[in-house]
Amino acid sequence: MKTVEQYHFSGKKALIRVDFNVPLNEQYEVTDDTRIRATIPTIQKILAEGGAAILMSHLGRPKGGYEAKYSLRHLIEPLVATFQREVKFADDCIGEQATQLAASLQPGEVLLLENLRFYQEEEKGDVEFARKLARLGDVYVNDAFGTAHRAHASTAVIAQFFADKMCGYVMQAELNNARKVLENAERPYTAIMGGAKISDKILLIERLLDKVDNLIIGGGMSYTFFKATGGQVGKSLVEEDKLDLAKSLIQKAKDKNIQLLLPADSVIADGFNNEANHAVADNRHIRDGWMGLDIGPKATEEFCRVIEASKTILWNGPMGVFEMPNFAKGTESVAQAVVKATRNGAFSLIGGGDSAAAVNQLGYGDEVSYVSTGGGALLEYMEGKELPGVKALE
């Protein structure tokens, strides 16, 4: 796979698939610009070498057709501030206006195309739609790792129309860092799995059981394990159809001599809101009508001790409902332990989605080794699946 590092962009119009699927507030202002900032090195290199940048992305999940709230027009201002230059905008990602703007684009200039997903052909991987997009540029750069697991027109199908196609710095860093925890991990190696459901992470957990020394399970998924082994979990989240699976994972970990750590206790509540009454309970004895919404103090202490002694850390999923301040302490403490281990020389990869949001919100984004921008893509890559967006560049 060719990278932007190996190419000189002088006089070229680079059509760049970026991942600008960023969160916006009610006023359509960007509330987390991590994904925009991540693309700076790739775009800067192209512009600095005398190339022009044509940026294409999706935003949100439009129902098919134009929706003002999903317009990439909202990103013009933040992009101007980021790149300190004018950003031209095409009201449509294909068609006459886009073609004319792209044709007249000069070296050092930036053109942003309207949301790709205003066309259903994008997600269908339509070849004709991809061909129309391809006509806008001379070279194709894919820097959108977050959508690399989708065989969409702009992420995979389009590559066939270019002799020069390559990955950007984001894509390259994502793949390098994922390989590092999959293939070259220094020991002790600890994986921290959180979030609501085992079913979302089952393939990754099974693969990690062949690689890690310690597997920490927190978040909503832990209660399925406790119920499977005879615990009383009250109203906590449980996947009833995954109880046997949870038991088999516990057995597999034992057979492979891996330390599987489940939280000893939880912060429990009598309702799913920040103002609910809350208490601490042993995870095998949660009272009826109450639910676990965060790991408790004992679990936090044990998890942090293991994390701080680790040399490689993969973290995917929060320890509780961290959006609610009363149930955020577990996730915050784990984040602090990961930072502490990193300062002591550990390699830490934060695996996208909610864990990335938590680490960035706490201001620790620069104090861990790498924060992935690709939630689902990273999961699929680590599960051993082939990513269409990566394959198309090979």
PDB file of C-alpha atoms in Angstrom, residues 116-349:
ATOM      1  CA  LEU A 116     -21.596  12.194   0.041  1.00  0.00           C
ATOM      2  CA  ARG A 117     -24.502  10.462   1.778  1.00  0.00           C
ATOM      3  CA  PHE A 118     -27.037  12.862   0.273  1.00  0.00           C
ATOM      4  CA  TYR A 119     -26.767  10.265  -2.500  1.00  0.00           C
ATOM      5  CA  GLN A 120     -27.875   6.728  -1.619  1.00  0.00           C
ATOM      6  CA  GLU A 121     -25.399   5.526  -4.261  1.00  0.00           C
ATOM      7  CA  GLU A 122     -22.559   6.286  -1.808  1.00  0.00           C
ATOM      8  CA  GLU A 123     -23.533   3.586   0.695  1.00  0.00           C
ATOM      9  CA  LYS A 124     -24.607   1.199  -2.072  1.00  0.00           C
ATOM     10  CA  GLY A 125     -21.068   1.329  -3.493  1.00  0.00           C
ATOM     11  CA  ASP A 126     -22.412   2.458  -6.872  1.00  0.00           C
ATOM     12  CA  VAL A 127     -19.724   2.298  -9.579  1.00  0.00           C
ATOM     13  CA  GLU A 128     -21.134   5.159 -11.716  1.00  0.00           C
ATOM     14  CA  PHE A 129     -21.336   7.467  -8.693  1.00  0.00           C
ATOM     15  CA  ALA A 130     -17.731   6.571  -7.824  1.00  0.00           C
ATOM     16  CA  ARG A 131     -16.671   7.279 -11.424  1.00  0.00           C
ATOM     17  CA  LYS A 132     -18.244  10.779 -11.278  1.00  0.00           C
ATOM     18  CA  LEU A 133     -16.405  11.556  -8.030  1.00  0.00           C
ATOM     19  CA  ALA A 134     -13.145  10.211  -9.462  1.00  0.00           C
ATOM     20  CA  ARG A 135     -13.260  12.681 -12.371  1.00  0.00           C
ATOM     21  CA  LEU A 136     -12.705  15.550  -9.901  1.00  0.00           C
ATOM     22  CA  GLY A 137      -9.117  14.642  -8.974  1.00  0.00           C
ATOM     23  CA  ASP A 138      -5.793  13.368 -10.348  1.00  0.00           C
ATOM     24  CA  VAL A 139      -4.819  11.215  -7.377  1.00  0.00           C
ATOM     25  CA  TYR A 140      -6.867   9.478  -4.682  1.00  0.00           C
ATOM     26  CA  VAL A 141      -6.008   9.608  -0.981  1.00  0.00           C
ATOM     27  CA  ASN A 142      -8.039   7.714   1.610  1.00  0.00           C
ATOM     28  CA  ASP A 143      -7.504   9.093   5.105  1.00  0.00           C
ATOM     29  CA  ALA A 144     -10.865   7.995   6.523  1.00  0.00           C
ATOM     30  CA  PHE A 145      -9.986   4.971   8.618  1.00  0.00           C
ATOM     31  CA  GLY A 146     -13.304   5.304  10.468  1.00  0.00           C
ATOM     32  CA  THR A 147     -15.190   4.214   7.327  1.00  0.00           C
ATOM     33  CA  ALA A 148     -12.605   1.732   5.984  1.00  0.00           C
ATOM     34  CA  HIS A 149     -14.829  -1.193   7.011  1.00  0.00           C
ATOM     35  CA  ARG A 150     -17.545  -0.046   4.586  1.00  0.00           C
ATOM     36  CA  ALA A 151     -17.464  -0.916   0.877  1.00  0.00           C
ATOM     37  CA  HIS A 152     -18.877   2.489  -0.081  1.00  0.00           C
ATOM     38  CA  ALA A 153     -18.359   4.355  -3.351  1.00  0.00           C
ATOM     39  CA  SER A 154     -15.915   6.909  -1.898  1.00  0.00           C
ATOM     40  CA  THR A 155     -14.035   4.544   0.421  1.00  0.00           C
ATOM     41  CA  ALA A 156     -13.419   1.474  -1.735  1.00  0.00           C
ATOM     42  CA  VAL A 157     -15.073   1.415  -5.186  1.00  0.00           C
ATOM     43  CA  ILE A 158     -13.508   4.706  -6.331  1.00  0.00           C
ATOM     44  CA  ALA A 159      -9.880   3.470  -6.053  1.00  0.00           C
ATOM     45  CA  GLN A 160     -10.156   1.441  -9.288  1.00  0.00           C
ATOM     46  CA  PHE A 161     -10.322   4.677 -11.308  1.00  0.00           C
ATOM     47  CA  PHE A 162      -6.903   5.937 -10.188  1.00  0.00           C
ATOM     48  CA  ALA A 163      -3.387   4.886 -11.161  1.00  0.00           C
ATOM     49  CA  ASP A 164      -2.113   6.832  -8.128  1.00  0.00           C
ATOM     50  CA  LYS A 165      -3.982   5.834  -4.969  1.00  0.00           C
ATOM     51  CA  MET A 166      -2.644   5.892  -1.423  1.00  0.00           C
ATOM     52  CA  CYS A 167      -3.470   6.142   2.257  1.00  0.00           C
ATOM     53  CA  GLY A 168      -3.074   9.318   4.300  1.00  0.00           C
ATOM     54  CA  TYR A 169      -1.294   9.688   7.635  1.00  0.00           C
ATOM     55  CA  VAL A 170      -4.420   8.921   9.723  1.00  0.00           C
ATOM     56  CA  MET A 171      -5.041   5.621   7.949  1.00  0.00           C
ATOM     57  CA  GLN A 172      -1.348   4.721   8.178  1.00  0.00           C
ATOM     58  CA  ALA A 173      -1.129   5.512  11.906  1.00  0.00           C
ATOM     59  CA  GLU A 174      -4.343   3.617  12.674  1.00  0.00           C
ATOM     60  CA  LEU A 175      -3.075   0.476  10.933  1.00  0.00           C
ATOM     61  CA  ASN A 176       0.421   0.732  12.469  1.00  0.00           C
ATOM     62  CA  ASN A 177      -0.924   1.170  15.990  1.00  0.00           C
ATOM     63  CA  ALA A 178      -3.474  -1.617  15.638  1.00  0.00           C
ATOM     64  CA  ARG A 179      -0.725  -3.956  14.377  1.00  0.00           C
ATOM     65  CA  LYS A 180       1.425  -2.963  17.319  1.00  0.00           C
ATOM     66  CA  VAL A 181      -1.103  -4.241  19.882  1.00  0.00           C
ATOM     67  CA  LEU A 182      -1.991  -7.273  17.745  1.00  0.00           C
ATOM     68  CA  GLU A 183       1.465  -8.447  16.715  1.00  0.00           C
ATOM     69  CA  ASN A 184       4.219  -6.727  18.686  1.00  0.00           C
ATOM     70  CA  ALA A 185       2.835  -6.221  22.166  1.00  0.00           C
ATOM     71  CA  GLU A 186       5.257  -5.889  25.064  1.00  0.00           C
ATOM     72  CA  ARG A 187       4.207  -7.757  28.220  1.00  0.00           C
ATOM     73  CA  PRO A 188       2.342  -7.632  30.526  1.00  0.00           C
ATOM     74  CA  TYR A 189      -0.425  -6.913  28.009  1.00  0.00           C
ATOM     75  CA  THR A 190      -3.822  -5.809  29.350  1.00  0.00           C
ATOM     76  CA  ALA A 191      -7.033  -5.362  27.359  1.00  0.00           C
ATOM     77  CA  ILE A 192      -9.849  -3.373  28.964  1.00  0.00           C
ATOM     78  CA  MET A 193     -13.277  -4.109  27.491  1.00  0.00           C
ATOM     79  CA  GLY A 194     -16.279  -2.035  28.469  1.00  0.00           C
ATOM     80  CA  GLY A 195     -19.570  -0.902  27.006  1.00  0.00           C
ATOM     81  CA  ALA A 196     -23.038  -2.348  27.145  1.00  0.00           C
ATOM     82  CA  LYS A 197     -23.012  -5.639  25.271  1.00  0.00           C
ATOM     83  CA  ILE A 198     -20.816  -8.720  24.979  1.00  0.00           C
ATOM     84  CA  SER A 199     -22.381  -9.372  21.568  1.00  0.00           C
ATOM     85  CA  ASP A 200     -20.702  -6.224  20.156  1.00  0.00           C
ATOM     86  CA  LYS A 201     -17.259  -7.353  21.308  1.00  0.00           C
ATOM     87  CA  ILE A 202     -17.434 -11.168  21.249  1.00  0.00           C
ATOM     88  CA  LEU A 203     -15.123 -11.710  18.246  1.00  0.00           C
ATOM     89  CA  LEU A 204     -12.553  -9.271  19.600  1.00  0.00           C
ATOM     90  CA  ILE A 205     -12.650 -10.813  23.093  1.00  0.00           C
ATOM     91  CA  GLU A 206     -12.113 -14.296  21.628  1.00  0.00           C
ATOM     92  CA  ARG A 207      -9.169 -13.087  19.528  1.00  0.00           C
ATOM     93  CA  LEU A 208      -7.620 -11.236  22.482  1.00  0.00           C
ATOM     94  CA  LEU A 209      -7.739 -14.395  24.611  1.00  0.00           C
ATOM     95  CA  ASP A 210      -4.894 -15.639  22.380  1.00  0.00           C
ATOM     96  CA  LYS A 211      -2.838 -12.501  22.921  1.00  0.00           C
ATOM     97  CA  VAL A 212      -3.262 -10.812  26.315  1.00  0.00           C
ATOM     98  CA  ASP A 213      -2.108 -11.559  29.876  1.00  0.00           C
ATOM     99  CA  ASN A 214      -5.011  -9.717  31.539  1.00  0.00           C
ATOM    100  CA  LEU A 215      -8.544  -9.142  30.282  1.00  0.00           C
ATOM    101  CA  ILE A 216     -10.529  -6.580  32.271  1.00  0.00           C
ATOM    102  CA  ILE A 217     -14.294  -6.550  31.733  1.00  0.00           C
ATOM    103  CA  GLY A 218     -16.318  -3.538  32.898  1.00  0.00           C
ATOM    104  CA  GLY A 219     -19.420  -1.635  31.867  1.00  0.00           C
ATOM    105  CA  GLY A 220     -22.864  -3.111  31.238  1.00  0.00           C
ATOM    106  CA  MET A 221     -21.481  -6.306  29.715  1.00  0.00           C
ATOM    107  CA  SER A 222     -20.046  -7.459  33.065  1.00  0.00           C
ATOM    108  CA  TYR A 223     -23.511  -8.207  34.512  1.00  0.00           C
ATOM    109  CA  THR A 224     -24.120 -10.934  31.931  1.00  0.00           C
ATOM    110  CA  PHE A 225     -21.017 -12.689  33.337  1.00  0.00           C
ATOM    111  CA  PHE A 226     -22.280 -12.384  36.927  1.00  0.00           C
ATOM    112  CA  LYS A 227     -25.756 -13.659  36.099  1.00  0.00           C
ATOM    113  CA  ALA A 228     -24.172 -16.544  34.142  1.00  0.00           C
ATOM    114  CA  THR A 229     -22.299 -17.650  37.259  1.00  0.00           C
ATOM    115  CA  GLY A 230     -25.283 -17.425  39.597  1.00  0.00           C
ATOM    116  CA  GLY A 231     -25.085 -13.839  40.829  1.00  0.00           C
ATOM    117  CA  GLN A 232     -28.038 -11.602  41.701  1.00  0.00           C
ATOM    118  CA  VAL A 233     -27.780  -8.561  39.421  1.00  0.00           C
ATOM    119  CA  GLY A 234     -31.100  -6.790  40.098  1.00  0.00           C
ATOM    120  CA  LYS A 235     -32.266  -4.678  37.144  1.00  0.00           C
ATOM    121  CA  SER A 236     -28.757  -4.439  35.629  1.00  0.00           C
ATOM    122  CA  LEU A 237     -28.332  -4.849  31.894  1.00  0.00           C
ATOM    123  CA  VAL A 238     -28.119  -8.560  30.976  1.00  0.00           C
ATOM    124  CA  GLU A 239     -28.065 -10.332  27.614  1.00  0.00           C
ATOM    125  CA  GLU A 240     -30.097 -13.413  28.537  1.00  0.00           C
ATOM    126  CA  ASP A 241     -29.165 -15.200  25.297  1.00  0.00           C
ATOM    127  CA  LYS A 242     -25.438 -14.779  26.002  1.00  0.00           C
ATOM    128  CA  LEU A 243     -25.208 -16.446  29.433  1.00  0.00           C
ATOM    129  CA  ASP A 244     -23.667 -19.658  28.058  1.00  0.00           C
ATOM    130  CA  LEU A 245     -21.249 -17.623  25.978  1.00  0.00           C
ATOM    131  CA  ALA A 246     -20.143 -15.692  29.073  1.00  0.00           C
ATOM    132  CA  LYS A 247     -19.526 -18.979  30.914  1.00  0.00           C
ATOM    133  CA  SER A 248     -17.499 -20.347  27.991  1.00  0.00           C
ATOM    134  CA  LEU A 249     -15.339 -17.195  27.878  1.00  0.00           C
ATOM    135  CA  ILE A 250     -14.574 -17.547  31.596  1.00  0.00           C
ATOM    136  CA  GLN A 251     -13.552 -21.179  30.964  1.00  0.00           C
ATOM    137  CA  LYS A 252     -11.433 -20.282  27.912  1.00  0.00           C
ATOM    138  CA  ALA A 253      -9.548 -17.657  29.895  1.00  0.00           C
ATOM    139  CA  LYS A 254      -8.892 -20.240  32.623  1.00  0.00           C
ATOM    140  CA  ASP A 255      -7.681 -22.833  30.085  1.00  0.00           C
ATOM    141  CA  LYS A 256      -5.299 -20.308  28.505  1.00  0.00           C
ATOM    142  CA  ASN A 257      -4.053 -19.138  31.903  1.00  0.00           C
ATOM    143  CA  ILE A 258      -5.258 -15.587  31.323  1.00  0.00           C
ATOM    144  CA  GLN A 259      -6.335 -13.399  34.209  1.00  0.00           C
ATOM    145  CA  LEU A 260      -9.960 -12.447  33.489  1.00  0.00           C
ATOM    146  CA  LEU A 261     -10.924  -9.617  35.845  1.00  0.00           C
ATOM    147  CA  LEU A 262     -14.575  -8.867  36.495  1.00  0.00           C
ATOM    148  CA  PRO A 263     -15.542  -5.921  38.743  1.00  0.00           C
ATOM    149  CA  ALA A 264     -15.969  -6.966  42.390  1.00  0.00           C
ATOM    150  CA  ASP A 265     -18.492  -4.217  43.096  1.00  0.00           C
ATOM    151  CA  SER A 266     -20.632  -1.584  41.405  1.00  0.00           C
ATOM    152  CA  VAL A 267     -22.126   1.826  41.987  1.00  0.00           C
ATOM    153  CA  ILE A 268     -25.813   0.908  41.764  1.00  0.00           C
ATOM    154  CA  ALA A 269     -28.871   3.127  41.287  1.00  0.00           C
ATOM    155  CA  ASP A 270     -32.645   2.815  41.539  1.00  0.00           C
ATOM    156  CA  GLY A 271     -33.148   4.573  38.187  1.00  0.00           C
ATOM    157  CA  PHE A 272     -31.300   5.313  34.963  1.00  0.00           C
ATOM    158  CA  ASN A 273     -30.536   8.989  35.612  1.00  0.00           C
ATOM    159  CA  ASN A 274     -27.907  11.069  37.368  1.00  0.00           C
ATOM    160  CA  GLU A 275     -30.305  12.121  40.169  1.00  0.00           C
ATOM    161  CA  ALA A 276     -31.294   8.538  41.082  1.00  0.00           C
ATOM    162  CA  ASN A 277     -30.493   7.251  44.576  1.00  0.00           C
ATOM    163  CA  HIS A 278     -27.190   5.408  44.459  1.00  0.00           C
ATOM    164  CA  ALA A 279     -25.124   3.088  46.633  1.00  0.00           C
ATOM    165  CA  VAL A 280     -22.262   0.588  46.373  1.00  0.00           C
ATOM    166  CA  ALA A 281     -22.963  -3.155  46.171  1.00  0.00           C
ATOM    167  CA  ASP A 282     -21.127  -6.441  45.693  1.00  0.00           C
ATOM    168  CA  ASN A 283     -21.773  -7.518  42.086  1.00  0.00           C
ATOM    169  CA  ARG A 284     -23.133 -10.908  43.110  1.00  0.00           C
ATOM    170  CA  HIS A 285     -25.701  -9.313  45.435  1.00  0.00           C
ATOM    171  CA  ILE A 286     -27.376  -6.339  43.737  1.00  0.00           C
ATOM    172  CA  ARG A 287     -30.774  -5.714  45.292  1.00  0.00           C
ATOM    173  CA  ASP A 288     -33.992  -6.083  43.286  1.00  0.00           C
ATOM    174  CA  GLY A 289     -35.074  -2.961  41.403  1.00  0.00           C
ATOM    175  CA  TRP A 290     -31.531  -1.519  41.371  1.00  0.00           C
ATOM    176  CA  MET A 291     -29.014  -1.561  38.528  1.00  0.00           C
ATOM    177  CA  GLY A 292     -25.246  -1.270  38.219  1.00  0.00           C
ATOM    178  CA  LEU A 293     -24.205   1.927  36.380  1.00  0.00           C
ATOM    179  CA  ASP A 294     -20.471   2.102  37.161  1.00  0.00           C
ATOM    180  CA  ILE A 295     -17.700  -0.040  38.628  1.00  0.00           C
ATOM    181  CA  GLY A 296     -17.356   0.347  42.399  1.00  0.00           C
ATOM    182  CA  PRO A 297     -14.343   1.389  44.535  1.00  0.00           C
ATOM    183  CA  LYS A 298     -12.953  -2.163  45.016  1.00  0.00           C
ATOM    184  CA  ALA A 299     -13.141  -2.930  41.295  1.00  0.00           C
ATOM    185  CA  THR A 300     -11.608   0.443  40.460  1.00  0.00           C
ATOM    186  CA  GLU A 301      -8.666  -0.167  42.787  1.00  0.00           C
ATOM    187  CA  GLU A 302      -8.022  -3.683  41.438  1.00  0.00           C
ATOM    188  CA  PHE A 303      -8.341  -2.662  37.772  1.00  0.00           C
ATOM    189  CA  CYS A 304      -6.051   0.348  38.209  1.00  0.00           C
ATOM    190  CA  ARG A 305      -3.393  -1.760  39.936  1.00  0.00           C
ATOM    191  CA  VAL A 306      -3.281  -4.211  36.992  1.00  0.00           C
ATOM    192  CA  ILE A 307      -3.334  -1.403  34.390  1.00  0.00           C
ATOM    193  CA  GLU A 308      -0.494   0.525  36.054  1.00  0.00           C
ATOM    194  CA  ALA A 309       1.717  -2.581  35.990  1.00  0.00           C
ATOM    195  CA  SER A 310       1.116  -3.162  32.244  1.00  0.00           C
ATOM    196  CA  LYS A 311       3.436  -2.487  29.294  1.00  0.00           C
ATOM    197  CA  THR A 312       0.770  -2.692  26.540  1.00  0.00           C
ATOM    198  CA  ILE A 313      -2.825  -1.516  27.012  1.00  0.00           C
ATOM    199  CA  LEU A 314      -5.811  -1.697  24.675  1.00  0.00           C
ATOM    200  CA  TRP A 315      -8.941   0.052  25.957  1.00  0.00           C
ATOM    201  CA  ASN A 316     -12.284  -0.279  24.220  1.00  0.00           C
ATOM    202  CA  GLY A 317     -15.464   0.832  25.999  1.00  0.00           C
ATOM    203  CA  PRO A 318     -16.278   2.795  29.183  1.00  0.00           C
ATOM    204  CA  MET A 319     -16.625   1.300  32.677  1.00  0.00           C
ATOM    205  CA  GLY A 320     -20.038   2.828  33.289  1.00  0.00           C
ATOM    206  CA  VAL A 321     -22.508   5.480  32.159  1.00  0.00           C
ATOM    207  CA  PHE A 322     -19.775   8.126  32.091  1.00  0.00           C
ATOM    208  CA  GLU A 323     -22.095  10.746  30.552  1.00  0.00           C
ATOM    209  CA  MET A 324     -23.713  11.001  34.015  1.00  0.00           C
ATOM    210  CA  PRO A 325     -21.289  12.564  36.560  1.00  0.00           C
ATOM    211  CA  ASN A 326     -22.402  10.275  39.422  1.00  0.00           C
ATOM    212  CA  PHE A 327     -21.451   7.209  37.359  1.00  0.00           C
ATOM    213  CA  ALA A 328     -18.288   8.490  35.675  1.00  0.00           C
ATOM    214  CA  LYS A 329     -15.733   7.841  38.410  1.00  0.00           C
ATOM    215  CA  GLY A 330     -14.800   4.331  37.246  1.00  0.00           C
ATOM    216  CA  THR A 331     -14.109   5.439  33.681  1.00  0.00           C
ATOM    217  CA  GLU A 332     -12.162   8.487  34.930  1.00  0.00           C
ATOM    218  CA  SER A 333     -10.017   6.365  37.269  1.00  0.00           C
ATOM    219  CA  VAL A 334      -9.246   3.832  34.535  1.00  0.00           C
ATOM    220  CA  ALA A 335      -8.271   6.703  32.195  1.00  0.00           C
ATOM    221  CA  GLN A 336      -5.922   8.077  34.890  1.00  0.00           C
ATOM    222  CA  ALA A 337      -4.354   4.632  35.374  1.00  0.00           C
ATOM    223  CA  VAL A 338      -3.794   4.301  31.604  1.00  0.00           C
ATOM    224  CA  VAL A 339      -2.125   7.736  31.572  1.00  0.00           C
ATOM    225  CA  LYS A 340       0.068   6.771  34.538  1.00  0.00           C
ATOM    226  CA  ALA A 341       1.156   3.524  32.850  1.00  0.00           C
ATOM    227  CA  THR A 342       1.884   5.432  29.613  1.00  0.00           C
ATOM    228  CA  ARG A 343       4.083   7.907  31.497  1.00  0.00           C
ATOM    229  CA  ASN A 344       5.969   4.908  32.851  1.00  0.00           C
ATOM    230  CA  GLY A 345       6.704   3.643  29.339  1.00  0.00           C
ATOM    231  CA  ALA A 346       3.643   1.562  28.417  1.00  0.00           C
ATOM    232  CA  PHE A 347       2.093   1.688  24.931  1.00  0.00           C
ATOM    233  CA  SER A 348      -1.628   2.554  25.178  1.00  0.00           C
ATOM    234  CA  LEU A 349      -4.162   2.390  22.357  1.00  0.00           C
TER     235      LEU A 349
END
